[in-house]
Short mmCIF file of C-alpha atoms in Angstrom, two decimals:
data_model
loop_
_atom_site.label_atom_id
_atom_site.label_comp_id
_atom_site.label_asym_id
_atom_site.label_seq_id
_atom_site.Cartn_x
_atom_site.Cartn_y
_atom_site.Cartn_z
CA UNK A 1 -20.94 -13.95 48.27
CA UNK A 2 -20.55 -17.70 48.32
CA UNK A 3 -18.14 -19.76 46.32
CA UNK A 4 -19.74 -21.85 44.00
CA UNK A 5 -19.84 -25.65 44.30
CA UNK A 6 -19.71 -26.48 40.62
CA UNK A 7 -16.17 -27.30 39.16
CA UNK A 8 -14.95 -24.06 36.68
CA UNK A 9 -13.04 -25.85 33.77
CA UNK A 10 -10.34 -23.93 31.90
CA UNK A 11 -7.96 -25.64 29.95
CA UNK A 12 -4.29 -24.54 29.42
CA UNK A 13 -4.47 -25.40 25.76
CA UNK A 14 -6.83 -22.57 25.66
CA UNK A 15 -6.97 -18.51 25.70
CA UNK A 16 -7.38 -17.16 28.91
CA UNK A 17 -10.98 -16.44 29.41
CA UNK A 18 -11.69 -13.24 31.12
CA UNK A 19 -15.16 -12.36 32.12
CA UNK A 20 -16.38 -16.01 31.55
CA UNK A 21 -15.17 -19.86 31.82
CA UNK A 22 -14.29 -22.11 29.13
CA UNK A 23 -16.41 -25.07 30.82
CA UNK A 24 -18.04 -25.85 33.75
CA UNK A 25 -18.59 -29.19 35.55
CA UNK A 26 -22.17 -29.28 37.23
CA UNK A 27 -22.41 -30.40 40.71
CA UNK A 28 -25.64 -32.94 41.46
CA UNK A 29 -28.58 -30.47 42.14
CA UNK A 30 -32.03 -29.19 40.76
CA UNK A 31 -31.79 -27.03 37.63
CA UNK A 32 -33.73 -23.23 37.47
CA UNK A 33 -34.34 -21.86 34.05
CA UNK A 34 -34.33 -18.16 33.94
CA UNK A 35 -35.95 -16.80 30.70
CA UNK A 36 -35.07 -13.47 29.30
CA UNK A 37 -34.70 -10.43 31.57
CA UNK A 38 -34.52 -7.12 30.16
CA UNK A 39 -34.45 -3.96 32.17
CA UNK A 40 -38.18 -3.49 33.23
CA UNK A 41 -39.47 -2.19 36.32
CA UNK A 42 -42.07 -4.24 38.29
CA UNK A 43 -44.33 -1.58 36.75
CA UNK A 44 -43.19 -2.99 32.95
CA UNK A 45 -41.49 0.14 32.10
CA UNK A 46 -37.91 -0.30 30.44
CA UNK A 47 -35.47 1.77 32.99
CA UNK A 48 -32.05 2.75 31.55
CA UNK A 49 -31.23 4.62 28.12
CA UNK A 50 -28.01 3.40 27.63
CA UNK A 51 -26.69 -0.54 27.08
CA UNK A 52 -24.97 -0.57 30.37
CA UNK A 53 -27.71 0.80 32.41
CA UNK A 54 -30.14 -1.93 30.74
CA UNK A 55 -27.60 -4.69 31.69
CA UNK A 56 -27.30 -3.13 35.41
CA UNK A 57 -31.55 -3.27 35.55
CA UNK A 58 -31.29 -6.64 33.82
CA UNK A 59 -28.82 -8.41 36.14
CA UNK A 60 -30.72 -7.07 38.98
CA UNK A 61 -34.02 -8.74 37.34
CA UNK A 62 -32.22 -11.87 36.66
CA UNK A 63 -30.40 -12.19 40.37
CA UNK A 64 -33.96 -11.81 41.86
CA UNK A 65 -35.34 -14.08 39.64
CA UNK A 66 -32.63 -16.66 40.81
CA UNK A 67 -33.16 -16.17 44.52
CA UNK A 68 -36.99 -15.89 44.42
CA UNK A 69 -36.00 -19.96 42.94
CA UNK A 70 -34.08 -20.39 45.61
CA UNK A 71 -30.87 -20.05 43.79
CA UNK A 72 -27.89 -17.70 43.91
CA UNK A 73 -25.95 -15.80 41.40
CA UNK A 74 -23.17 -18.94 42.71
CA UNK A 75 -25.11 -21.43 41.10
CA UNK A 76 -25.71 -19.65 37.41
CA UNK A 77 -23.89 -22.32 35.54
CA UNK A 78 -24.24 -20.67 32.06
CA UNK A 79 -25.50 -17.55 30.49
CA UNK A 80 -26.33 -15.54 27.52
CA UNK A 81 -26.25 -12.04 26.82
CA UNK A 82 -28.48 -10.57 23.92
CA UNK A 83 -27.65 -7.28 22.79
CA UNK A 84 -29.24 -4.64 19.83
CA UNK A 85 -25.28 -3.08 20.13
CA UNK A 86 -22.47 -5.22 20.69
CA UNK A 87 -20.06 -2.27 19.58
CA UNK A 88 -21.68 -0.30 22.62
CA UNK A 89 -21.40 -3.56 24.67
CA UNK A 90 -17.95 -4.48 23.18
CA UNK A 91 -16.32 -0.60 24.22
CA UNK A 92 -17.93 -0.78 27.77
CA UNK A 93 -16.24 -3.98 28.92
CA UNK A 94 -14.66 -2.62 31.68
CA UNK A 95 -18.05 -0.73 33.14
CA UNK A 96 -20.19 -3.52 32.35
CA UNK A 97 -17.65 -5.94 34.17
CA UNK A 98 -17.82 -3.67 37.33
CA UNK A 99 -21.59 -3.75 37.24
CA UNK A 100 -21.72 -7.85 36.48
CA UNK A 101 -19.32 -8.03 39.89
CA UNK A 102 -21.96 -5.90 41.84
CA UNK A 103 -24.90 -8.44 40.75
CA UNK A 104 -22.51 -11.58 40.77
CA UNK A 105 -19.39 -11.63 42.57
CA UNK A 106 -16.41 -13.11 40.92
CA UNK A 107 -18.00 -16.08 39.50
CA UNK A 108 -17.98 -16.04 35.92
CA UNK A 109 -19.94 -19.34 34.37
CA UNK A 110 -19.63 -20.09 30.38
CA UNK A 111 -21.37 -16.97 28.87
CA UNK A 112 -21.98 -15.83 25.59
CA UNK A 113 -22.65 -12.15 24.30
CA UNK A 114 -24.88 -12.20 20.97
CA UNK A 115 -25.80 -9.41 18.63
CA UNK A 116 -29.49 -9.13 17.66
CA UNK A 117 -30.86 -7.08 15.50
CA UNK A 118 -34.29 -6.24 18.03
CA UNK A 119 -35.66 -7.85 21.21
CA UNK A 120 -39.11 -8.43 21.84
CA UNK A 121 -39.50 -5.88 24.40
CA UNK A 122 -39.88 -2.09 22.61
CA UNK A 123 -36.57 -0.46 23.74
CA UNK A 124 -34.49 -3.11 25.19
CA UNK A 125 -31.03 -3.26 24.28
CA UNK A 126 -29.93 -6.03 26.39
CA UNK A 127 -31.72 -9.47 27.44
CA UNK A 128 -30.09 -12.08 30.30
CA UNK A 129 -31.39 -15.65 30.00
CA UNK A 130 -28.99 -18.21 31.93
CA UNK A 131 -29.74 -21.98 33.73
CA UNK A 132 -28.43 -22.55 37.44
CA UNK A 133 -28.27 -25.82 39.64
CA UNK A 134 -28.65 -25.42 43.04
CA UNK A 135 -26.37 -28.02 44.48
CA UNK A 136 -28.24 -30.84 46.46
CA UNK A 137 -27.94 -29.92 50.52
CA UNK A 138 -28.01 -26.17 49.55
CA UNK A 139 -30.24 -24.67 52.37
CA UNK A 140 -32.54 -22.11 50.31
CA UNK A 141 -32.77 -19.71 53.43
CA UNK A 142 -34.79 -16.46 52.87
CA UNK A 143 -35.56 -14.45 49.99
CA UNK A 144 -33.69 -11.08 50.17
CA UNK A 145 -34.84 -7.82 49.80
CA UNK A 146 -34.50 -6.06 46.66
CA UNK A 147 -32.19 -3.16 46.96
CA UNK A 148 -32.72 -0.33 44.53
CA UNK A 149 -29.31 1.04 42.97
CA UNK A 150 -28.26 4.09 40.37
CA UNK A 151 -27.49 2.96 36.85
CA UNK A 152 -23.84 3.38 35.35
CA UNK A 153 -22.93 5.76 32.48
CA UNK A 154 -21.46 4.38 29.27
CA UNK A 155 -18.47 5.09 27.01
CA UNK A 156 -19.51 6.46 23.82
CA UNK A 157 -18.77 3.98 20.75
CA UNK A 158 -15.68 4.61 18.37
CA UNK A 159 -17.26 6.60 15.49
CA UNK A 160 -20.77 7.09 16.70
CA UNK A 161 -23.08 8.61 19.25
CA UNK A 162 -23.55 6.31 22.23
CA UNK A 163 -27.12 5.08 23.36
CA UNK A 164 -27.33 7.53 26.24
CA UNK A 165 -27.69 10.74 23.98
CA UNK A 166 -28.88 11.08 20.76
CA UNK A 167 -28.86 15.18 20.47
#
């Protein structure tokens, strides 16, 4: 995966961010908006019980969102992550990490997580929305095929039953 072209900002004088940058400076380009991807199919059915598998389906949705722009995971210059568990989300850091590599490579833009209550899609636990520039003199190339992958298993959250089984 390409490096990207934008400038990652992350001051001394702050914590060391891990899994996200403190700032980023934009290189001269044209901006794509993705809105919010949950984890539906093409055939509108949510895939994935569990937080982790809806953010695996999810990044997938919002990386082929990006490239069907013309963008690349590279040029995601900021992000959000909604979630109906951030305890679930919070305890799965490490998993969810390992899937966010898979979809992005090491490039970690500013990103926020945020705990909703509901999203507007019956079942989904997590939505993606983020904003990318595609530096000027970035060749768009072709669109690549989408290539189908399993969903991850969660860790259960401390003191409760996680969202993969509810028995």
């Amino acid at each position: 995966m390409e490096r990207t072209t934008h400038e990652i900002v992350n001051p001394l004088s702050l914590s060391d961010p891990v899994g996200y940058a403190h700032a980023l400076v934009v290189a001269r380009g044209r901006t794509v908006y993705v809105g919010g991807q949950t984890s539906l199919r093409s055939d509108g059915v949510i895939t994935g019980d569990s937080v982790v598998q809806q953010f695996d389906q999810a990044l997938a949705n919002m990386a082929e969102a990006l490239r069907a722009a013309g963008a690349e995971p590279t040029h995601v210059v900021s992000m959000r992550v909604y979630t109906t568990s951030v305890d679930v989300y919070r305890v799965n850091l490490k998993t969810l990490g390992s899937v966010y590599r898979r979809h992005m490579g090491r490039h970690y833009p500013p990103m926020s997580v945020v705990g909703v209550t509901e999203l507007l899609t019956v079942g989904a636990k997590v939505e993606l929305e983020c904003v990318a520039v595609v530096p000027d003199g970035h060749d768009d190339g072709e669109q690549r095929e989408r290539v189908p992958h399993e969903l991850v298993k969660e860790v259960d959250a401390p003191g409760g039953l996680s969202d993969r089984t509810r028995s």
